[in-house]
XYZ file of C-alpha atoms in Angstrom:
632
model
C 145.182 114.470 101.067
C 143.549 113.861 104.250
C 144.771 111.304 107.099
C 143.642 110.078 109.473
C 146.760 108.602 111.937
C 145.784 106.788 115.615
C 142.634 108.697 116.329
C 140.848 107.540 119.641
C 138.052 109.426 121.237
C 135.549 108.100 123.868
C 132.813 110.162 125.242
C 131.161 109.601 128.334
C 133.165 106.499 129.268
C 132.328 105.507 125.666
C 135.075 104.770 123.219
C 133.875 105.517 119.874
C 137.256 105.624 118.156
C 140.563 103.376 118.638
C 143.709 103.707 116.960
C 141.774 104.349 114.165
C 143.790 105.341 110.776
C 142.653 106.216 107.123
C 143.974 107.889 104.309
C 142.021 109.745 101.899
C 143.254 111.239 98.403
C 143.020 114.524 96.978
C 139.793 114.736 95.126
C 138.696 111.264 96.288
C 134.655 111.393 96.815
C 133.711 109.485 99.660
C 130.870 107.839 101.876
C 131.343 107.492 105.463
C 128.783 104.314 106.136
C 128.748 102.557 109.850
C 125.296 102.147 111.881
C 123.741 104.741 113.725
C 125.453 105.859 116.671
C 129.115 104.345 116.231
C 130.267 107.675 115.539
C 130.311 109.230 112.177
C 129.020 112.741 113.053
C 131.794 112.568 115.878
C 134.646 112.275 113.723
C 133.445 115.481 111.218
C 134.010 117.371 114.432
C 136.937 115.951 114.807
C 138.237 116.451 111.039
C 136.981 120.073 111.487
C 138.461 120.954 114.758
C 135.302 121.188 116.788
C 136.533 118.241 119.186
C 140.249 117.205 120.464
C 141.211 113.489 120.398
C 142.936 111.592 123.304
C 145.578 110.384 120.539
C 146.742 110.744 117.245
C 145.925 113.098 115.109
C 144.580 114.408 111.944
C 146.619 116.084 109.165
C 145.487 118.238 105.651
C 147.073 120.953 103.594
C 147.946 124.189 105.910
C 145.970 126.707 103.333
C 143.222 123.772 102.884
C 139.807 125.203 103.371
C 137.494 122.541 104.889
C 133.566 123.365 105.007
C 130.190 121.769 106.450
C 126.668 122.681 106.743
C 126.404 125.222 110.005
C 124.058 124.158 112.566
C 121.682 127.143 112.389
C 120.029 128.102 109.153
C 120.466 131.649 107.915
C 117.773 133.465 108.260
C 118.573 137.555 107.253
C 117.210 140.354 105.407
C 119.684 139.402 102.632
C 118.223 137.656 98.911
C 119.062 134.487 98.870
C 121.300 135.138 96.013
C 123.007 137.815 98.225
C 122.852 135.091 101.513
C 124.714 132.099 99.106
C 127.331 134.842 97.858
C 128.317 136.079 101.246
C 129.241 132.081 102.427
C 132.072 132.589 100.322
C 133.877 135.180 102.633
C 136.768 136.030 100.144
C 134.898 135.657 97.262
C 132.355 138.349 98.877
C 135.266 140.757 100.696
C 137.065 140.937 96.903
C 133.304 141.809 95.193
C 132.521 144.522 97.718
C 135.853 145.598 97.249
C 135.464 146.026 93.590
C 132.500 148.601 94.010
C 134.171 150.789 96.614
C 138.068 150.747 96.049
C 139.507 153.692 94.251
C 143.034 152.454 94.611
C 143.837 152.009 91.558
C 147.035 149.529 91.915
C 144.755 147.705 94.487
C 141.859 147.647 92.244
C 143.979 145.927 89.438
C 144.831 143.349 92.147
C 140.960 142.593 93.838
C 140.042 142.098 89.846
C 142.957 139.435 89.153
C 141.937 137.576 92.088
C 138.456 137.972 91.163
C 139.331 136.034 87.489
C 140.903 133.539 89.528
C 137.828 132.963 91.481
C 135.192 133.345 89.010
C 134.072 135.907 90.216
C 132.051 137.666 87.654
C 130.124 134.472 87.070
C 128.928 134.258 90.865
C 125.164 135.425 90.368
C 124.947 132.818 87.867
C 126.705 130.106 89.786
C 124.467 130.682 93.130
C 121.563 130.793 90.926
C 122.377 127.517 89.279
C 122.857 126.223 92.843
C 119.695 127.523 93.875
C 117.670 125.832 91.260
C 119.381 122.562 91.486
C 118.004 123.081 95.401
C 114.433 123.793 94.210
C 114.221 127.811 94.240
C 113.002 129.442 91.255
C 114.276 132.831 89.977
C 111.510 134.742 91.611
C 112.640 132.364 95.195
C 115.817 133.634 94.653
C 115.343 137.206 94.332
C 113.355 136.976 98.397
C 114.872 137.228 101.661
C 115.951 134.727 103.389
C 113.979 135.203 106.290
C 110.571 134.876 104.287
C 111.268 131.079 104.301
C 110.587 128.296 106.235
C 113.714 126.422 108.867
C 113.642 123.415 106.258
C 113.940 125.644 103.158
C 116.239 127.715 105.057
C 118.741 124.599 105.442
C 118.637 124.379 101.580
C 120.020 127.486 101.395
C 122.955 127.271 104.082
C 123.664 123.820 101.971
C 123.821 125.955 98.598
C 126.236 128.424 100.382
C 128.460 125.787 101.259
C 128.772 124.067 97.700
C 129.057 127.266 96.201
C 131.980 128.324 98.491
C 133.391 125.404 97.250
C 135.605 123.957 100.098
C 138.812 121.582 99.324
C 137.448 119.324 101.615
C 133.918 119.048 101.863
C 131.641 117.601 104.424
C 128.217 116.524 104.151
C 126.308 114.649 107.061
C 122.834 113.593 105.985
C 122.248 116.587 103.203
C 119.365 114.707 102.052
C 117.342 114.663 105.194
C 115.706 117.727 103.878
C 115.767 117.730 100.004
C 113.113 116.124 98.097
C 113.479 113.784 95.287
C 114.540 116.206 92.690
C 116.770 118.160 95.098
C 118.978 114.508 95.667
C 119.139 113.790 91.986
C 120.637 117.044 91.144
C 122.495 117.168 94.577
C 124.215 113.644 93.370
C 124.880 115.035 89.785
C 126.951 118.040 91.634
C 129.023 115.870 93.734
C 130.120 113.526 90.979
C 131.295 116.594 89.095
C 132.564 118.640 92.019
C 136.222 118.902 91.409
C 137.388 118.871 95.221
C 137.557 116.153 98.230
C 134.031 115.122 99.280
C 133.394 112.930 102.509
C 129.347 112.045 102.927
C 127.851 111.121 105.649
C 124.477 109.469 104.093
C 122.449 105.628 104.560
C 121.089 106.586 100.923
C 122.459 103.384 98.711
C 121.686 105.096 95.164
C 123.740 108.361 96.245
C 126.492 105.787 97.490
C 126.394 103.636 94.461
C 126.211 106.769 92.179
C 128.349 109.623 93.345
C 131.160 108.335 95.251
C 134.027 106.114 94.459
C 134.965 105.035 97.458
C 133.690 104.144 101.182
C 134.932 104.867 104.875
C 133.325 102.212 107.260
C 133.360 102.985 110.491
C 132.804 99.798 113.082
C 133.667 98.779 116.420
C 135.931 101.879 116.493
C 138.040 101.214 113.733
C 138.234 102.656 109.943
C 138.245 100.820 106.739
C 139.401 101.942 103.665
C 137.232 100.462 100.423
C 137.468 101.749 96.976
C 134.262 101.696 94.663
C 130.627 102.693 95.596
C 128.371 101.089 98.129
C 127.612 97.760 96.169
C 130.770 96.986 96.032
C 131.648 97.393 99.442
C 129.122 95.329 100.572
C 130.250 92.675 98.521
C 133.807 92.515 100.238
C 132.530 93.023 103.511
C 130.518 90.196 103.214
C 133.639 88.032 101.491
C 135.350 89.453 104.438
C 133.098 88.062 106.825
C 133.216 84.860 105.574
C 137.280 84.947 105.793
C 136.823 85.795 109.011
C 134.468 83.278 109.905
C 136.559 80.672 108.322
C 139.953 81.784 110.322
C 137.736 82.020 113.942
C 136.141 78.270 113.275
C 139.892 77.153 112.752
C 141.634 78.523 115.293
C 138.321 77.359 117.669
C 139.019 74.102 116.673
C 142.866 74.621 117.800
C 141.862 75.696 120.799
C 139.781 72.682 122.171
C 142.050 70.407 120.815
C 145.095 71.742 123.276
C 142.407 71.981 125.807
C 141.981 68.355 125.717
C 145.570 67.724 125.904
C 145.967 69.947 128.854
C 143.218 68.558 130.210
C 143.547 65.115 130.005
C 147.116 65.308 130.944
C 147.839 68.047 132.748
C 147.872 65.560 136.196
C 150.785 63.559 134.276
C 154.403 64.014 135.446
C 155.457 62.396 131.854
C 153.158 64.907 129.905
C 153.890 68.076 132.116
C 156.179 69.592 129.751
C 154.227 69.422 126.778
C 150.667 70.576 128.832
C 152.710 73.212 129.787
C 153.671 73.878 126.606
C 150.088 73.948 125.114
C 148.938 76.114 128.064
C 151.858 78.427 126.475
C 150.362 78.002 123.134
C 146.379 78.791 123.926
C 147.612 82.146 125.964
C 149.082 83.261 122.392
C 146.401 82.113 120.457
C 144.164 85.186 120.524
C 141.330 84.495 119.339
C 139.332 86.150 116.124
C 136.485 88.939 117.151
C 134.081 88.184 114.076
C 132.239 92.188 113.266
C 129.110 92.007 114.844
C 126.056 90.491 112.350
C 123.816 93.158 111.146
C 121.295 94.523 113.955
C 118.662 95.432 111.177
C 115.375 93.743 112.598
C 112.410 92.843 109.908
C 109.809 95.101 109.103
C 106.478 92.938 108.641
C 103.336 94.364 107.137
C 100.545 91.687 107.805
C 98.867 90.566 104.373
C 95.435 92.070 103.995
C 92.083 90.389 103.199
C 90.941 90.717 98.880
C 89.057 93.821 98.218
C 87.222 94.469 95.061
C 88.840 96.852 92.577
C 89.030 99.718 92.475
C 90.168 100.388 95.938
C 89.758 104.218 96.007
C 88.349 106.020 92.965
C 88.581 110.280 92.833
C 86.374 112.007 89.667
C 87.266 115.360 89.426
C 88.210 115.561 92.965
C 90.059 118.527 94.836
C 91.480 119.130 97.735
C 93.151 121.213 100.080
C 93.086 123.166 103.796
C 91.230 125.978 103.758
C 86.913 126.241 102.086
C 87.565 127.480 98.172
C 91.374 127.739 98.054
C 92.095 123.588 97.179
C 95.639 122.764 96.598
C 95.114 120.256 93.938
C 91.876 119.805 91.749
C 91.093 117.965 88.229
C 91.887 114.936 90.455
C 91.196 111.602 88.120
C 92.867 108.593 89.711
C 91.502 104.942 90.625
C 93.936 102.467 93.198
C 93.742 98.903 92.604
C 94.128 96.533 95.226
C 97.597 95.560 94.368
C 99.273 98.740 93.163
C 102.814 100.076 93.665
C 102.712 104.091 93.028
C 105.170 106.336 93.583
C 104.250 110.341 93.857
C 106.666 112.893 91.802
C 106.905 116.331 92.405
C 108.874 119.269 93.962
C 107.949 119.670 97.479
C 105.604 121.827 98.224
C 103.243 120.855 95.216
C 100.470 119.060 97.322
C 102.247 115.470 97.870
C 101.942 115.133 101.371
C 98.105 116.793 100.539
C 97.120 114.147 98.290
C 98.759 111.678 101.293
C 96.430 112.848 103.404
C 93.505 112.818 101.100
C 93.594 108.957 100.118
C 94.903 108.367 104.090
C 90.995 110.046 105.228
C 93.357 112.766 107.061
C 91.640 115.440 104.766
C 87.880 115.545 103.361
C 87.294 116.055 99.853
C 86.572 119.331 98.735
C 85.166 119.316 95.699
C 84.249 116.370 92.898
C 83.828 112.719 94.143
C 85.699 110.193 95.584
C 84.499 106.703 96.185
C 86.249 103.992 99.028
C 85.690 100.526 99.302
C 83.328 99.772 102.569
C 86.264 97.321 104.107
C 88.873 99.645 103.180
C 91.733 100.070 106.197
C 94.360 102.372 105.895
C 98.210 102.379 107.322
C 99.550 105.604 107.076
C 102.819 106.721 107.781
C 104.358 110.788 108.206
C 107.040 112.054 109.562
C 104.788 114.095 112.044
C 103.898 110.788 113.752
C 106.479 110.345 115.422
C 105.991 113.223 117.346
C 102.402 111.602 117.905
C 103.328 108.611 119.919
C 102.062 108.564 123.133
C 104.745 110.615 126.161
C 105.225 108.859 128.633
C 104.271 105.204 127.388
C 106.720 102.633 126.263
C 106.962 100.524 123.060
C 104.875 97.797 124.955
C 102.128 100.238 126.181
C 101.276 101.178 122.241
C 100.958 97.565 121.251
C 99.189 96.517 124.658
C 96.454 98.952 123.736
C 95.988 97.060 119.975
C 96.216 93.961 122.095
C 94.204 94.371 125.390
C 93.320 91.095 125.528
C 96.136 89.278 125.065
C 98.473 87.685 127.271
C 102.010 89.759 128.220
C 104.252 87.371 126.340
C 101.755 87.381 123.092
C 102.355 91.064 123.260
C 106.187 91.235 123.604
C 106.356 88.693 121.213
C 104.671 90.685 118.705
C 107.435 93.654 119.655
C 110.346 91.232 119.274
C 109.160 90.122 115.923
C 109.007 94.052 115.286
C 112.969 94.616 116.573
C 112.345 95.844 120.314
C 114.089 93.468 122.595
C 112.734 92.955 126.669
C 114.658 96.719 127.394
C 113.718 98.484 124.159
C 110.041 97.304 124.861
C 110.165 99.337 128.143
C 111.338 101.800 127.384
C 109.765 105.676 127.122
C 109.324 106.324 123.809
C 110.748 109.675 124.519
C 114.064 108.025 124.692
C 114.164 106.272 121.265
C 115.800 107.354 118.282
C 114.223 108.784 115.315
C 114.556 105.054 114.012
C 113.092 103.383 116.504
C 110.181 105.510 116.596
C 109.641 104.815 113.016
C 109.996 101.228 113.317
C 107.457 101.070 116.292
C 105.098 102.980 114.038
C 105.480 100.168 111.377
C 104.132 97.769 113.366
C 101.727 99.832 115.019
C 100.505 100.747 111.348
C 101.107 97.051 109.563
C 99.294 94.937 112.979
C 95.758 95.520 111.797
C 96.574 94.048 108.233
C 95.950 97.075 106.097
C 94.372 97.095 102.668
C 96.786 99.976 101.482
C 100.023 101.541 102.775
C 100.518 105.709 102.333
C 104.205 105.991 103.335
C 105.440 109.873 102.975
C 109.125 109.691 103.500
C 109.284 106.720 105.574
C 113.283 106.639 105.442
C 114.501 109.824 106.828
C 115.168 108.012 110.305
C 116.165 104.322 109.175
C 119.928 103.003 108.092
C 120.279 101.012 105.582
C 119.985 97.810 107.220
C 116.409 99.888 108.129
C 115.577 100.951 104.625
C 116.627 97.481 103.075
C 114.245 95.574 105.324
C 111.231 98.417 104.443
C 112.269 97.356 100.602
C 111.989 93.657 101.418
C 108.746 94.797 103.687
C 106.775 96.224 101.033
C 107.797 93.197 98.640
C 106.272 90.703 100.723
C 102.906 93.284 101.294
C 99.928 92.268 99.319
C 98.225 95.220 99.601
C 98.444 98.919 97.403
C 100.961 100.667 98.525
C 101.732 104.643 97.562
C 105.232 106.129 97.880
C 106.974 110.008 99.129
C 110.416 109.375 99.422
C 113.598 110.902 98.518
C 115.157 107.075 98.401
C 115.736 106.280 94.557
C 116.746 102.920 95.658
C 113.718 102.611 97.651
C 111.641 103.940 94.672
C 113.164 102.163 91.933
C 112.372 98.971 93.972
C 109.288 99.035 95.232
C 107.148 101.468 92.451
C 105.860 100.090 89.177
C 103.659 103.328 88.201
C 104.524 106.997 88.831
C 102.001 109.802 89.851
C 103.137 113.644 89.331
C 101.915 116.113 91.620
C 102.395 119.114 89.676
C 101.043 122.166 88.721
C 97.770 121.833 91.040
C 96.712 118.737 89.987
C 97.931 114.748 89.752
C 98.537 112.692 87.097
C 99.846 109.560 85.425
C 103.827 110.093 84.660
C 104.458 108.054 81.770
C 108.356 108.190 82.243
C 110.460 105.933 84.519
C 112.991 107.549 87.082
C 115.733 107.802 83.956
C 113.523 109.950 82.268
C 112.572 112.108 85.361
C 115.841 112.261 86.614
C 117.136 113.441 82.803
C 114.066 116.057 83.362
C 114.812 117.627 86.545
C 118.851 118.455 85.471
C 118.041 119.318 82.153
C 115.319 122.043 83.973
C 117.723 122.814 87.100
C 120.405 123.725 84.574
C 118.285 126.143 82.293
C 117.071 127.800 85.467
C 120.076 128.610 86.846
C 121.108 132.513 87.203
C 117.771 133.965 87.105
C 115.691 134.223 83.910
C 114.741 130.166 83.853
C 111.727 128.784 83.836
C 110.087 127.348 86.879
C 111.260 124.300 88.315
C 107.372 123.971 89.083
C 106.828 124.175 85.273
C 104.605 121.058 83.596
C 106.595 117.688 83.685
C 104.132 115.844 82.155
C 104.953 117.321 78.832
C 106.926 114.565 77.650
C 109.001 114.887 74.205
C 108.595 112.490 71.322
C 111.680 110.480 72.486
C 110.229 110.067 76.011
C 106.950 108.579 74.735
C 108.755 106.527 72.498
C 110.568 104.870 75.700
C 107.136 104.803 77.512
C 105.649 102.476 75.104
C 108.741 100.314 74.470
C 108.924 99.644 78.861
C 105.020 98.580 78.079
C 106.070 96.129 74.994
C 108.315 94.905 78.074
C 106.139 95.228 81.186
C 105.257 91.379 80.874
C 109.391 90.627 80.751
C 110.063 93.062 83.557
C 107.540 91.832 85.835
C 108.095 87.811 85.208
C 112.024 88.806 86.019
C 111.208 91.338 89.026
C 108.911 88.248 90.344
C 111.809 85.723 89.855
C 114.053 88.066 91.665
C 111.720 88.383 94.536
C 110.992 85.248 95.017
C 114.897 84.090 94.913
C 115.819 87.139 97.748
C 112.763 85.670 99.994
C 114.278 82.068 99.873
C 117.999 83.890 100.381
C 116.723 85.693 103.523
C 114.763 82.436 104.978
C 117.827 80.619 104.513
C 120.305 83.070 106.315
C 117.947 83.086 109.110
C 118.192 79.170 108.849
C 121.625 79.389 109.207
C 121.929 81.757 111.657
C 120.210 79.197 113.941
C 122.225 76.257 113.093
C 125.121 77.829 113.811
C 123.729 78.777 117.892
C 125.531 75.988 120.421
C 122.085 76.466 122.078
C 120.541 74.574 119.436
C 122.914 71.262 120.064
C 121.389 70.742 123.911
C 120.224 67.295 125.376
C 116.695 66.625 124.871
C 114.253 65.420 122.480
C 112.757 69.134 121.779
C 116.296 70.472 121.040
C 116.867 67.273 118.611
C 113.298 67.602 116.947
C 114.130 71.498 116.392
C 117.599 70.844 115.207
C 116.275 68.045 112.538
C 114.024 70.649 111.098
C 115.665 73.437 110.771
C 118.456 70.823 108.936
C 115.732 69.538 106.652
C 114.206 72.754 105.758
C 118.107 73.710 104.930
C 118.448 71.115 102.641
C 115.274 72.182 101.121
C 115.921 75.766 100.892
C 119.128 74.831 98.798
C 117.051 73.306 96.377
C 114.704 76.247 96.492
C 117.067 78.443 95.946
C 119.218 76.348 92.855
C 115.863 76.132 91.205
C 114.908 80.192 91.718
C 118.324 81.213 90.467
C 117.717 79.395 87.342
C 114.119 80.501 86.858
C 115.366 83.909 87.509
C 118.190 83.956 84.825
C 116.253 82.659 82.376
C 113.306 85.431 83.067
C 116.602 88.205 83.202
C 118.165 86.541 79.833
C 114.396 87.000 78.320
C 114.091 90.515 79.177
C 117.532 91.346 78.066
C 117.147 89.696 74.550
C 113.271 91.693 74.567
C 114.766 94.757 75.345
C 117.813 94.525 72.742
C 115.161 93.913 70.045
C 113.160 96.446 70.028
């Protein structure tokens, strides 16, 4: 058990902990959520020793071993079978030990403990880990220094699950693993039979391998049990609570202020002014948590093109004349498609990207583009590529040169960056920020198709919610890198692999995939596997059996997808409705403040018919899938 008792903390003047208590169970698996910067990475330190707290303090088993990715990526001489082995420091003393002690009484000893530990399965166990991470048999047989800092990271992460820590701490693992290194990664941690705490803003892992959350806001913990889903759903009924108590005790509050007010002067009323003076000292009032500082992400709706979009016959390409990456290239875009791009990394997905972005000629075959085709393209190396030295309002000034300031900062405001943000260097923003300024910089010119390669790595999930909502509400083609199964499962309606130096049509949804990818990881593992590169597309009978039943359905699935869509857009116009009825800025003198506030009341009243209306529609469309599905 791990707890948590009165932590505070503050650094530079900055109190990121208060009092702050929490008390985890042996064996518990569990997501540490709270928006960027409040201080989740803070209290890992903490928990492992790194910092000291002003007060309280933070209690475990004495013999408890407690483990976390290191900082710097290994990087010796040593096989990466050899490097994962040695992160295991008695595991590795007691095997070295084995092939050099000739006590014999000690011997009999390092081999008992060795049983205990497993440790004559430990090749096999690395190399399971290994594969699950994306390195094949012959990867795991080459030194560690022969890889890159990102692939490196993979392997410090492998060390520590195969070390196998009682407590285990995670912050961000899936920055650097690819699609199929998160599915297997979340498989591990649901089976891992020790305490996990995750630092992570991806919704699938916190829906699927934890079963409980630890928020973190305004300095404070809070226990919830259940994945992410479900803690959103209390939050939000605790809100409302909340919200209820604060409007009560509000209305308390004004009504002794009138007394006191009005008789305060009174000799025959002094005693009971007095008394309610008393009264509004004690009643403290209710802080409400702070609403949600995601900002939209809007990608303006492009003009009708002619399909297909972008057509590639027997296309290749790659970086260097007669060596392509990828050829046999067949693939046509349509105007309005949703594709998602499978594949290990390191199989050409990010080439492709660049191929359909214009970032990379064709090499060999044909590839035709619509004349009025325009392109928003999004990679993590961009960020690097805004402009030093310039601010958030210098990159949109120079899409905007003619317009007036306020046009300009208006546009920024719509896209999150308040009067400050807007000025400043974007040298100073977070990773987030960055990639939210590129989103508008990318969606202002009203793009006839979005390439988005792993658009999430810097965004929360307020961040990677409002991209989901983003990319709803975008009319154009869109193609998708991301590690984000939630973003992926909600956005995509055709899969692309990018396999085995070529791309094609995955028949499979990301059940089937997902099924593939452990099913492969696990017969890798230890050595003599096959290739985690090996051909997906060769589907079994029972997978193209579910293929063609998900097409009998497609026309159910997309009529209850639509439904859904349309009754989250009405939601999210109504919140924002209600978010500005419920400003006292709005109830000012004035015709324009009474010609705003009748309005935004009318359109309220609308919206709640809207809304009735879509919830039935989409029911009905859900109920018809459903009874579809269960038929066939």
């Amino acid at each position: 058990m791990l707890t948590i008792s009165g932590i505070t903390y503050r650094v530079g003047g900055r109190l990121l902990l208060e009092n702050a208590s929490a008390t985890i169970p042996s064996g518990s698996k569990v997501g540490l959520v709270g928006r960027n910067g409040v201080g989740k990475s803070t209290l890992f330190k903490l928990i492992l020793g790194q910092l000291g707290s002003e007060a309280g303090s933070i209690d475990f088993p004495a013999r408890a071993r407690v483990g976390t990715v290191a900082q710097e990526a290994p990087g010796g001489p040593e096989t990466l079978i050899e490097t994962v082995i040695a992160a295991h420091e008695e595991l590795a003393g007691l095997l070295h030990e084995a092939e050099h002690e000739t006590d014999g009484e000690r011997l009999a000893e390092v081999h008992s403990r060795l049983a205990t530990l497993d440790g004559y399965s430990s090749e096999a166990r690395a190399g399971g880990i290994l594969a699950g991470l994306g390195f094949d048999a012959e990867a795991q047989k080459r030194p560690c220094s022969s890889f890159s800092g990102g692939w490196r990271m993979r392997v410090a992460l492998a060390g520590l699950l195969f070390s196998e820590p009682d407590l285990l701490l995670l912050d961000e693992p899936t920055n650097y693993l690819d699609l199929e290194g998160v599915l297997w990664l979340e498989d591990f941690l649901k089976r891992y039979r020790y305490t996990v705490i995750i630092i992570s803003h991806d919704r699938d892992l916190l829906n699927r391998s934890v079963d409980s959350i630890l928020y973190l806001d305004r300095c404070k913990l809070g226990y919830y049990t259940g994945g992410y889903d479900a803690f959103e759903t209390r939050l939000a009924a605790d809100r409302m609570r909340l919200e209820s108590e604060a409007k009560k005790i509000d209305a308390q509050r004004k009504h002794m202020q009138a007394f006191v007010d009005r008789f305060k002067a009174k000799a025959s009323k002094a005693k009971q002014a007095q008394s309610r003076v008393k009264a509004l000292a004690k009643l403290s009032p209710i802080t409400l948590d702070p609403e949600s500082q995601g900002k939209p992400i809007i990608f303006s709706n492009p003009a009708e093109l002619s399909p297909p979009i972008i057509a590639i016959d027997d296309g290749a390409v790659g970086y260097s004349a007669g060596n392509p990456v990828l050829r046999k290239i067949d693939i046509r875009v349509e105007p309005t498609d949703r594709i998602a791009l499978l594949g290990p990394n390191g199989n050409g997905k990010s080439t492709f990207s660049k191929l359909l972005a214009g970032r990379l000629d064709i090499m060999g075959g044909r590839m035709t583009i619509s004349p009025k085709l325009t392109v928003g393209y999004f990679a993590q190396h961009q960020l690097d590529e805004l402009k030093f030295g310039w601010t958030p309002y210098d990159h949109m000034r120079e899409l905007m040169p003619n317009a007036k300031e306020p046009e300009v900062r208006k546009k920024l405001g719509v896209a999150g960056f308040s009067a400050d943000k807007a000025d400043n260097k974007v040298e100073t923003l977070s990773g987030g920020e960055k990639a939210r300024l590129l989103f508008a910089l990318i969606g202002f010119k009203a793009p006839s198709i979005l390439i988005l390669d792993e658009p999430t790595n810097h965004l929360d999930i307020d961040g990677r919610e409002a991209l989901v909502r983003a990319i709803a509400e975008y009319e154009g083609a869109v193609i998708l890198v991301s590690h984000d199964r939630h973003l992926l499962d909600a956005s995509a309606d055709q899969f692309w692999l990018v396999a085995n130096g070529t791309v094609t049509p995955y028949d499979g949804d990301l059940d089937d995939y997902e099924a593939f990818v452990l099913s492969n990881a696990r017969s890798s593992g230890g050595g003599g596997g096959k290739d985690r590169k090996a051909d997906v597309g060769l589907a079994k009978e029972d997978r193209k059996a579910a293929a063609e039943k998900r097409k009998r359905l497609q026309g159910h699935k997309k009529a209850a997808d639509t439904a859904e869509a349309q009754l989250i857009k009405l939601q999210s116009e109504a919140a924002d409705i209600a978010k500005k009825l419920a400003d006292p800025k709005l109830y000012g003198t004035g015709p324009s403040a009474a010609i705003t506030l009748a309005s935004l009341t009318q359109r309220d009243k609308e919206l709640k018919k809207l809304i009735a209306v879509a919830e039935e529609a989409w029911l009905e469309a859900q109920s018809a899938y459903e009874i579809a599905d269960a038929a066939e």
